[in-house]
Coordinates of C-alpha atoms and ligand atoms in Angstrom, one line a residue:
X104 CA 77.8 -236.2 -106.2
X105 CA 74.9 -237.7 -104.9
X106 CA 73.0 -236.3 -101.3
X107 CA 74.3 -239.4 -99.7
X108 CA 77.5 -238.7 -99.5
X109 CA 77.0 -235.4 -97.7
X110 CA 77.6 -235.3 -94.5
X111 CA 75.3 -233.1 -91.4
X112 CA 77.9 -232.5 -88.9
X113 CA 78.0 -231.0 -85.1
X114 CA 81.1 -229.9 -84.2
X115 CA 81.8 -230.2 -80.3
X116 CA 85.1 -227.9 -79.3
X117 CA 84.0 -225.7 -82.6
X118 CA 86.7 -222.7 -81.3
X119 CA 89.5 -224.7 -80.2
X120 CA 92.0 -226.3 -82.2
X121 CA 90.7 -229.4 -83.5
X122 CA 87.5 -227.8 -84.2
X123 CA 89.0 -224.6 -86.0
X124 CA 91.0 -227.5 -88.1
X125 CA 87.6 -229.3 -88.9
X126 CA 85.7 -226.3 -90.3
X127 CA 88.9 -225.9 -92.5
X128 CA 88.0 -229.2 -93.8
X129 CA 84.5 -228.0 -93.8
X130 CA 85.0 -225.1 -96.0
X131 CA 87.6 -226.4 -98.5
X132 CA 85.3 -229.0 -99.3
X133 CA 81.1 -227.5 -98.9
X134 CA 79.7 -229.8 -101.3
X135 CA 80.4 -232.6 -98.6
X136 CA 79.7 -231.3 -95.2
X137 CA 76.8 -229.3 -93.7
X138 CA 77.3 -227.8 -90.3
X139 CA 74.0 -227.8 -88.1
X140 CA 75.1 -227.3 -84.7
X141 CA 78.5 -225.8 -83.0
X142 CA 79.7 -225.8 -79.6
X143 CA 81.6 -223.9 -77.7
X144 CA 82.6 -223.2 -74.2
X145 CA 82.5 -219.8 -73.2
X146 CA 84.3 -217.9 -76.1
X147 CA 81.5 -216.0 -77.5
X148 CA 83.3 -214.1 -80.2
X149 CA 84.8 -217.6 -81.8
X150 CA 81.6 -218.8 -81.9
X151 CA 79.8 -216.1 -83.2
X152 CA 82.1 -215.5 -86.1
X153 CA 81.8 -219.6 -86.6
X154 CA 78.5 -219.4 -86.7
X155 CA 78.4 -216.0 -89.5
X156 CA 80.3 -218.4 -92.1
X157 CA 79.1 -222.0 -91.3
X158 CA 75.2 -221.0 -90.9
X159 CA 74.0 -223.6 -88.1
X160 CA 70.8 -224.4 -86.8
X161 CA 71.6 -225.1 -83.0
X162 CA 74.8 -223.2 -81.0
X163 CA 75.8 -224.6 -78.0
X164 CA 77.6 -222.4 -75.1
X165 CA 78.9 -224.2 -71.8
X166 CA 76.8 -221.6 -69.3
X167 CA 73.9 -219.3 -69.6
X168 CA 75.6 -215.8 -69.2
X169 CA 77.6 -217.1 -72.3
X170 CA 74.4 -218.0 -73.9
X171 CA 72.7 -214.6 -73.6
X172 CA 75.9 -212.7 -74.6
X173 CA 75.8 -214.6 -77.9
X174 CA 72.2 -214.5 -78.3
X175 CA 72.3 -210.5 -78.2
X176 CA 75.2 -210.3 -81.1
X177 CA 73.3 -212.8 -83.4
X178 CA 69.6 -210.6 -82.5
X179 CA 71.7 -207.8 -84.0
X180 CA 73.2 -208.7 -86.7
X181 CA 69.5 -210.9 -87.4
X182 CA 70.6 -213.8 -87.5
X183 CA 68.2 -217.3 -87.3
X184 CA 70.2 -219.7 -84.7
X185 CA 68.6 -221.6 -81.4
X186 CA 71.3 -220.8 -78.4
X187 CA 71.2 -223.7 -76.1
X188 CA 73.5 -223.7 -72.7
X189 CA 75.0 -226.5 -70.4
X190 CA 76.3 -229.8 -70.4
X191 CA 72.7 -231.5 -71.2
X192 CA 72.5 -229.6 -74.5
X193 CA 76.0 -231.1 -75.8
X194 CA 74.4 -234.2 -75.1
X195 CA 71.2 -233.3 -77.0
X196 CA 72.8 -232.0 -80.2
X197 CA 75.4 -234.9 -80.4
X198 CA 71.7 -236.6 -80.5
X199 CA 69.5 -234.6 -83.1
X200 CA 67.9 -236.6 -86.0
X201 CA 69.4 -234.3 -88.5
X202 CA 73.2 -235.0 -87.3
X203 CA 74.6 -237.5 -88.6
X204 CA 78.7 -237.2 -87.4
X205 CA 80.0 -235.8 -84.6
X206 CA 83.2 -234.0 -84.0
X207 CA 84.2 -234.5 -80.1
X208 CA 87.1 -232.1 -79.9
X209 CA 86.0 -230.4 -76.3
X210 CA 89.2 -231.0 -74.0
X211 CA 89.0 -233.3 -71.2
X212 CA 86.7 -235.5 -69.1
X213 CA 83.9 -232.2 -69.8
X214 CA 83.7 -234.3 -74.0
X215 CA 82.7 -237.9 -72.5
X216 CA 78.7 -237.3 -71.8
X217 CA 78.7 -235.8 -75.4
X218 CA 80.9 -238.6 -77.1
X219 CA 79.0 -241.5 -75.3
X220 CA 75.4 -239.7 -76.5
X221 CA 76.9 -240.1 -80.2
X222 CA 78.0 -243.4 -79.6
X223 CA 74.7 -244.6 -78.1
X224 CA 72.9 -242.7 -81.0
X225 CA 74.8 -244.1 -83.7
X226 CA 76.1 -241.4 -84.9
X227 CA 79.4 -241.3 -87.0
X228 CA 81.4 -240.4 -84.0
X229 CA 84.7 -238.3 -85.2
X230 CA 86.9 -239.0 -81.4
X231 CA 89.1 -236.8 -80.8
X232 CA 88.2 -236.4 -76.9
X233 CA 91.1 -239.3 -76.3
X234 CA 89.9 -238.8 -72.3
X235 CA 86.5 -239.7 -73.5
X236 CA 88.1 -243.8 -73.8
X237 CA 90.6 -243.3 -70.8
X238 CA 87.6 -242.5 -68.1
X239 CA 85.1 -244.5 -70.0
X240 CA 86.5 -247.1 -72.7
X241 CA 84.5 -250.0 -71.5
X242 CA 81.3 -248.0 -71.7
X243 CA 81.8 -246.0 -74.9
X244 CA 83.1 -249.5 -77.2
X245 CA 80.0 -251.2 -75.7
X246 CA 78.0 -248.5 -76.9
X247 CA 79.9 -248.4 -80.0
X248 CA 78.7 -252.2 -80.9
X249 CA 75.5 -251.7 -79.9
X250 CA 74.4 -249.1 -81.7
X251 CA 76.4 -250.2 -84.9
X252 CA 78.3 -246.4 -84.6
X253 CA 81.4 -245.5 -87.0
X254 CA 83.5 -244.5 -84.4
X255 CA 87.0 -243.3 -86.4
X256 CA 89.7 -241.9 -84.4
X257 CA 91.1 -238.4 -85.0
X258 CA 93.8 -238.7 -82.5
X259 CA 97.0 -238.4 -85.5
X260 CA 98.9 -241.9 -84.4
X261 CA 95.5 -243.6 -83.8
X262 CA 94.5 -242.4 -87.0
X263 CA 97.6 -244.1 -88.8
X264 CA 96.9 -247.2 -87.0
X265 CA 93.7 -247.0 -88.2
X266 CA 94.7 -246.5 -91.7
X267 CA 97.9 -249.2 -91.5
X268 CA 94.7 -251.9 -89.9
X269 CA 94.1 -254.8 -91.6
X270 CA 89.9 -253.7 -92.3
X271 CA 89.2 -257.2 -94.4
X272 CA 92.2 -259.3 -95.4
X273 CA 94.4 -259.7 -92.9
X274 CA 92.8 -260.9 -88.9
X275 CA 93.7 -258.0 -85.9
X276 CA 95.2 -261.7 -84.7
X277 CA 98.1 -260.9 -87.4
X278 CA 99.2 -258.1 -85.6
X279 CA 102.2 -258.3 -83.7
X280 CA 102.0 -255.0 -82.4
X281 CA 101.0 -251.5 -82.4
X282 CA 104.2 -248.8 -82.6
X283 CA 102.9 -245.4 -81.7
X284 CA 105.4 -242.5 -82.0
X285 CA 105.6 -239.9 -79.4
X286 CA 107.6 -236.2 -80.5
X287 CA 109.1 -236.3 -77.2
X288 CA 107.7 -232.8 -76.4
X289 CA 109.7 -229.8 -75.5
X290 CA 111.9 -231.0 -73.0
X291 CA 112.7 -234.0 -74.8
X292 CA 116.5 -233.3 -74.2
X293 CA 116.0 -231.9 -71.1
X294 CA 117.2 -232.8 -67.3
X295 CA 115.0 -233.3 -64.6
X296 CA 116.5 -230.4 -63.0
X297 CA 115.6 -228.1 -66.0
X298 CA 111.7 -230.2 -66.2
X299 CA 111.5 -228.8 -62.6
X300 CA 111.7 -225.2 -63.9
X301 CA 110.0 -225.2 -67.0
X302 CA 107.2 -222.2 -67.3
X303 CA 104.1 -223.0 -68.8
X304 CA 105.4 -220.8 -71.7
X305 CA 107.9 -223.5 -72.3
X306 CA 105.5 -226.2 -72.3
X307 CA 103.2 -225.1 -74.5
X308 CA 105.8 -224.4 -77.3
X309 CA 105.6 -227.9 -79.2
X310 CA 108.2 -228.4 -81.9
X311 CA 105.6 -229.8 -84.2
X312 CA 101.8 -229.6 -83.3
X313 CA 99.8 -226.6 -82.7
X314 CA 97.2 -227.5 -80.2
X315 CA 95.5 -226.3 -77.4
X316 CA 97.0 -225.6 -73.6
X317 CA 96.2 -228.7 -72.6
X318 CA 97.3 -231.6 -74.7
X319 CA 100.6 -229.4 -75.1
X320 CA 101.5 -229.8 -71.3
X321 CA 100.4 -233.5 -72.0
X322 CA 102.7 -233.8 -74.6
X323 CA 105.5 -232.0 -72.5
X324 CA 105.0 -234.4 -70.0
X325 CA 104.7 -237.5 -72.2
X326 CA 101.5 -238.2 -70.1
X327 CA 99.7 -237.7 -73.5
X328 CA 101.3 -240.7 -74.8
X329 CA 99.9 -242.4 -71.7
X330 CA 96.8 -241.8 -72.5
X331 CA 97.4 -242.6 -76.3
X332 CA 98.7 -246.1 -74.9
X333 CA 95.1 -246.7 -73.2
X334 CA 93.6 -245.1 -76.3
X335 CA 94.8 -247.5 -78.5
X336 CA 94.0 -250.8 -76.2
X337 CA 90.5 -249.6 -76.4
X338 CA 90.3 -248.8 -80.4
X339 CA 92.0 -251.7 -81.6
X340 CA 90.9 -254.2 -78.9
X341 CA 94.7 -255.1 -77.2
X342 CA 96.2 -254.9 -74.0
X343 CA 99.0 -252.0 -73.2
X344 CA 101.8 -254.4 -73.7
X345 CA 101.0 -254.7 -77.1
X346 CA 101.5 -251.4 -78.0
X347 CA 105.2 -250.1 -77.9
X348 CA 106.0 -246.2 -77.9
X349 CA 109.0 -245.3 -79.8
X350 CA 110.3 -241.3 -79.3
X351 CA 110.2 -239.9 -83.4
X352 CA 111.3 -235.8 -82.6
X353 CA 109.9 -234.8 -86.5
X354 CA 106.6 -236.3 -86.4
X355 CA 106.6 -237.7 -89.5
X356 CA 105.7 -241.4 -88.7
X357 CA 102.1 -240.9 -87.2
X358 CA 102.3 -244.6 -86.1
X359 CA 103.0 -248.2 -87.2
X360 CA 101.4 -251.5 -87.4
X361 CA 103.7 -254.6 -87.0
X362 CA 102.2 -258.1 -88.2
X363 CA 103.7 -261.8 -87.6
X364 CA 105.3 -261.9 -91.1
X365 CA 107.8 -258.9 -89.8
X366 CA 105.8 -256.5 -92.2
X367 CA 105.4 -252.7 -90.7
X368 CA 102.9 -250.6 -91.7
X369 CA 103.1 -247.0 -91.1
X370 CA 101.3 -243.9 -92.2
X371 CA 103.1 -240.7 -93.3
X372 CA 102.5 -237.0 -93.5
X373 CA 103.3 -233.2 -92.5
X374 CA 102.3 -232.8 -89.0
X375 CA 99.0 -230.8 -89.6
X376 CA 95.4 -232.7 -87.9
X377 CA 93.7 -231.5 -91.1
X378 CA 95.0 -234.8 -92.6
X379 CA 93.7 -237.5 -90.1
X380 CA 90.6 -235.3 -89.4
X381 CA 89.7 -235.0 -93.4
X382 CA 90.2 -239.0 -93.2
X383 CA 87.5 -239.9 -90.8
X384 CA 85.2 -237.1 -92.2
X385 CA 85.3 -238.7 -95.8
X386 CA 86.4 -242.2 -94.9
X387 CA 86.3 -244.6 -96.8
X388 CA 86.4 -241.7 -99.5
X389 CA 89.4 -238.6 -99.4
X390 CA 88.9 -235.1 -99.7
X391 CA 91.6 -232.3 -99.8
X392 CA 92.5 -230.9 -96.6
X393 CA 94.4 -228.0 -97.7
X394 CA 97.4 -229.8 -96.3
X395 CA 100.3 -229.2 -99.0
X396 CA 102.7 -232.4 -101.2
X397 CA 104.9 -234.0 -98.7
X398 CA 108.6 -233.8 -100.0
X399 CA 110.2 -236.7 -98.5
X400 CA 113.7 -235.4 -100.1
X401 CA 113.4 -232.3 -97.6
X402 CA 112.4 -234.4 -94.7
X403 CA 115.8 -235.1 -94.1
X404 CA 116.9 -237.8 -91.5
X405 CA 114.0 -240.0 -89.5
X406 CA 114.7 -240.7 -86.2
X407 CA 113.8 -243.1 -83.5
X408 CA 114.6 -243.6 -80.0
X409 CA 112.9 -245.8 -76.8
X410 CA 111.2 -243.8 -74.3
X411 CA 112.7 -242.8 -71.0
X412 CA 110.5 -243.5 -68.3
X413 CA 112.6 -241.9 -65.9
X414 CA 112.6 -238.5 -66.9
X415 CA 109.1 -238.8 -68.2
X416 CA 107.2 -241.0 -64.8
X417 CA 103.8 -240.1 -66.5
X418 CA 103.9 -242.8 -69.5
X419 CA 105.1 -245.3 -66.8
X420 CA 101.9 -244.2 -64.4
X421 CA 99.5 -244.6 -67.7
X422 CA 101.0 -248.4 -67.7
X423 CA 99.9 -248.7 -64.2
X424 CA 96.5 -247.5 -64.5
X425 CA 96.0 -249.6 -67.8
X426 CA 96.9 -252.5 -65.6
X427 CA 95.2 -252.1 -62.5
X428 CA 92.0 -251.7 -65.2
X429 CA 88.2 -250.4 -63.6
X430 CA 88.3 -247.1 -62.5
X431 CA 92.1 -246.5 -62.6
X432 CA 92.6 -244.6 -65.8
X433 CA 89.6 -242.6 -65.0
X434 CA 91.3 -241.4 -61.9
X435 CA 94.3 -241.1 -63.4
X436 CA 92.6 -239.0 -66.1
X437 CA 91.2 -236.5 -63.6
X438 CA 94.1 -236.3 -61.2
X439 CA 96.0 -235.4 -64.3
X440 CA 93.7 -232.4 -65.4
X441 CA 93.6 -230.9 -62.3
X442 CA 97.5 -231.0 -62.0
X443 CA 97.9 -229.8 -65.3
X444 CA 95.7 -226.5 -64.7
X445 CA 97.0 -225.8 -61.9
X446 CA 100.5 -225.8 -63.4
X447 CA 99.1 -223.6 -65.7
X448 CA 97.9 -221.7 -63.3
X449 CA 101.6 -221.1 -62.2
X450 CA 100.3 -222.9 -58.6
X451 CA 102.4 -226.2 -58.9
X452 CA 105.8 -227.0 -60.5
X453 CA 106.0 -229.2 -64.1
X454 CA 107.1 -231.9 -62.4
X455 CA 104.5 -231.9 -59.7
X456 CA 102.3 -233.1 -62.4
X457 CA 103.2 -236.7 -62.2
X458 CA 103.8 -236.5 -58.4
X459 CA 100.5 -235.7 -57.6
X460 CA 98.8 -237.9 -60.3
X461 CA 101.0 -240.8 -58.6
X462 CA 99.9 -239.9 -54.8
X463 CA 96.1 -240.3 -56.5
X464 CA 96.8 -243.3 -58.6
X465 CA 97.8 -244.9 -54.9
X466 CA 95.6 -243.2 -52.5
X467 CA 93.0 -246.3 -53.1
X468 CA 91.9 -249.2 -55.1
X469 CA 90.3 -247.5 -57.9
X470 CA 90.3 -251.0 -59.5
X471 CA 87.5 -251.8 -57.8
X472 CA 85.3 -248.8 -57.8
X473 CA 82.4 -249.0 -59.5
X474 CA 83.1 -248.2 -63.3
X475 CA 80.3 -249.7 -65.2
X476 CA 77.9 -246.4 -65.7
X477 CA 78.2 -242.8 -66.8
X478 CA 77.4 -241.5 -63.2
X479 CA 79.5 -244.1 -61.2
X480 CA 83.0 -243.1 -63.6
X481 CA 81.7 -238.9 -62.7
X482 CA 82.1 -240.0 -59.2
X483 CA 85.1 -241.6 -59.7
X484 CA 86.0 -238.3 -61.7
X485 CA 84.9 -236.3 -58.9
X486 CA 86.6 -237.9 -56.2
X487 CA 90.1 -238.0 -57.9
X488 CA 89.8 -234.3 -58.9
X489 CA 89.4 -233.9 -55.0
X490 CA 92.0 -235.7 -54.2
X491 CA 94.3 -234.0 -56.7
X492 CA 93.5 -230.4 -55.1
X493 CA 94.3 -231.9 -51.3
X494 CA 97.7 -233.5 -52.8
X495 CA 98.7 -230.5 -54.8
X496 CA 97.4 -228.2 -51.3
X497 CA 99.8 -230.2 -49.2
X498 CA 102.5 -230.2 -51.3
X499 CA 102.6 -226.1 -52.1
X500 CA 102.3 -225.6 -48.4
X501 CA 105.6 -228.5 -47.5
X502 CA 107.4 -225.9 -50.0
Ligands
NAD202 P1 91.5 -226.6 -77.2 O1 91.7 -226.2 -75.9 O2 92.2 -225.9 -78.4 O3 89.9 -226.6 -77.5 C1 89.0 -227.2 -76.7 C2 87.6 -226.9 -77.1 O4 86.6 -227.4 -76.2 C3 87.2 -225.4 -77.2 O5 86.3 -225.2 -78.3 C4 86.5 -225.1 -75.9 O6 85.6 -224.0 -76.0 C5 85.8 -226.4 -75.7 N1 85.5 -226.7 -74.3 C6 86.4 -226.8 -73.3 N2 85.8 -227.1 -72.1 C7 84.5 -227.3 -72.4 C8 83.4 -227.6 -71.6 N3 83.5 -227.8 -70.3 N4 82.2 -227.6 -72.2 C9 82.1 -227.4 -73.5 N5 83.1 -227.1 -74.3 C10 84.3 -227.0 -73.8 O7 91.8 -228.2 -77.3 P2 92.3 -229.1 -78.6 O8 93.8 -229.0 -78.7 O9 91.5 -228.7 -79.8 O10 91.9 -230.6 -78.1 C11 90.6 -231.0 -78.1 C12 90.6 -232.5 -77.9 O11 91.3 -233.2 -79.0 C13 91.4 -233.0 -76.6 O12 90.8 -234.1 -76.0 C14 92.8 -233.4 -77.2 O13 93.4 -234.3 -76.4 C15 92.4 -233.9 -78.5 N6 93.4 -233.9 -79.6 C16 93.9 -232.7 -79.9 C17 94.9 -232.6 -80.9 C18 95.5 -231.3 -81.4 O14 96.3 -231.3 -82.3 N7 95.0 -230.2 -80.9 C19 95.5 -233.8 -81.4 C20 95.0 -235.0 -81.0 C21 93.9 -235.0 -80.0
MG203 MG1 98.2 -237.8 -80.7

């Protein structure tokens, strides 16, 4: 295999669960992929075992404290790696001449400064960062095409749509429409009564992915498929109306591409990220992923239902934000990660989550907020993460 093919990666999110699944990739497949810089945010330990087996040049921890405690275990075990700390030194490594793809698996608004420094360094950007396009679409595709980057979608349905594109042939005119399938989450069969009481225990316990705290609640509340919808307009250059959800409880179907002739295009698999994530790290080539022969015979029945945006107000508020356009989805964004914490955090009920997302979404005209830089979308960020706490405040206190 010639040097060419190999690939220098950084890995943003290293510890969590997209990133564990990359360096799977990583090392079933070392003739491919060199790892020169891995970030983290304040799990030391992760990291440090990370770094014994993947041998990078530059770690990245989220604070300084975290720095020094993982500079002191490397110094003793003698081991050769620059410790860098703080937001600016994601941006710098997603940057460095000897990177040439990026992994954005950190969770949340916290990936988009890294993400858009790939983008605008034309790097191979692996995104699976979805809020990275919800806060900042406009600004990360424009850096995209100027910069000529390979921006390939990790996200599993965005992925398949990706795959099921017509890339030469076809024209993305062709398309009818974009079907992206949603598990349903958890409390897919569940009444609003029951959503009202469900622990975070309960929503964190997907049927089918394993994934970090976050997304699962996401997923539980559907508003992950929200923020697939905008996601997807943003990728694949449509507006939210072309892109149904249909409710698929075995995750089987990643997603489906309709086009005029009536043809639909879908992508299959076992629900395991290794797969889409080994696509876009060897696309256009394939690699092994370690993920094991698909037995359609033990499958069993595929499913498909519409969503219910009544039980699940979160998709419908995703819709909204799409609509209204500017700054909208990046408030909805960050209203939505502060709700979703401090559900985790036992401080607000499950289905608060939407309620205080939909008292932000309509506390202004975020429409018209300015949108069109990195630091005017952070304020925008800001604001609605303020406004989140102050809904959430008044609402625990009118308990
Ligand atoms: P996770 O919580 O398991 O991992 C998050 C990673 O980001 C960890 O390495 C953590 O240390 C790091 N991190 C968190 N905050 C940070 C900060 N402020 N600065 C630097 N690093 C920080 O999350 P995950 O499930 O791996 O998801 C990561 C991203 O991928 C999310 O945007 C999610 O929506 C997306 N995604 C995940 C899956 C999945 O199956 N897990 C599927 C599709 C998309
Ligand atoms: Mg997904």
């Amino acid at each position: 295999m010639s040097d060419s093919s190999r690939r220098a990666l950084a890995v943003l999110g290293a510890t969590g669960s997209i990133g564990r699944s990359t360096l799977d990739v990583v090392a079933r497949n070392p003739e491919r992929f060199d790892v020169v810089a891995l970030a983290a945010n304040r799990d030391v330990d992760g990291l440090y075992k990370q770094i014994l087996q993947f041998k990078p040049r530059y770690a990245v921890m989220a604070d300084s404290a975290s720095a020094a405690a993982l500079e002191g275990q490397l110094k003793s075990a003698d081991i050769q790696v620059e410790v860098l700390a703080g937001p600016q030194a994601l941006v710098d490594i997603a940057q460095l001449d000897s990177v040439d793809t990026v992994m954005a698996a950190i969770v949340g608004a916290a990936g988009l400064p890294s993400a858009l420094a790939a983008a605008q360094a034309g790097k191979r950007l692996l995104l699976a960062n979805k809020e990275s396009l919800v806060v900042a679409g406009q600004l990360l595709m424009d850096a995209v095409v100027a910069s000529g980057c390979e921006l390939l979608p990790i996200d599993s349905e965005h992925n398949a749509v990706f795959q099921c594109w017509p890339h030469g042939g076809a024209s993305a005119k062709q398309v009818r429409r974009i079907l992206l399938t949603a598990s349903g989450g958890p409390f897919r069969e569940w009444t609003v009564e029951q959503m009202a009481a469900a622990t975070p225990e309960q929503a964190v316990a997907h049927p089918n992915w394993s994934m970090g705290a976050k997304i699962s609640v996401d997923s539980a509340s559907m508003m992950n498929k929200g923020l697939e919808v905008i996601e997807a307009c943003w990728l694949f250059n449509c507006q939210h109306q072309q892109v149904d959800v249909v409710v698929h409880p075995k995750s089987i179907v990643h997603s489906m591409v309709e086009y005029i002739d009536g043809s639909v295009l879908a992508e299959l698999g076992h629900p395991d990220m290794r797969t889409p994530i080994a696509h876009a790290m060897a696309w256009p080539e394939r690699v092994e992923s370690g993920v094991g022969l698909f037995d359609l015979t033990q499958a069993g029945a595929l499913e498909f239902f519409p969503p219910d945006e009544v039980r699940f107000p979160c998709l419908r508020l995703a819709r909204e934000a799409s609509d209204a356009c500017g700054a909208a989805p990046a408030a909805l964004n960050a209203a939505n990660e502060i709700a979703v914490e401090l559900f985790l955090n036992r401080k607000v009920g499950f289905s608060k989550i939407a309620e205080i997302v939909e008292t932000v979404l309509n506390a202004k005209a975020w429409a018209t907020e300015q949108h069109d830089s990195l630091a005017a979308l952070l304020e925008v960020d800001r604001e609605a993460r303020a406004l989140a706490t102050q809904t959430a405040e008044k609402i625990t206190l009118s308990v």
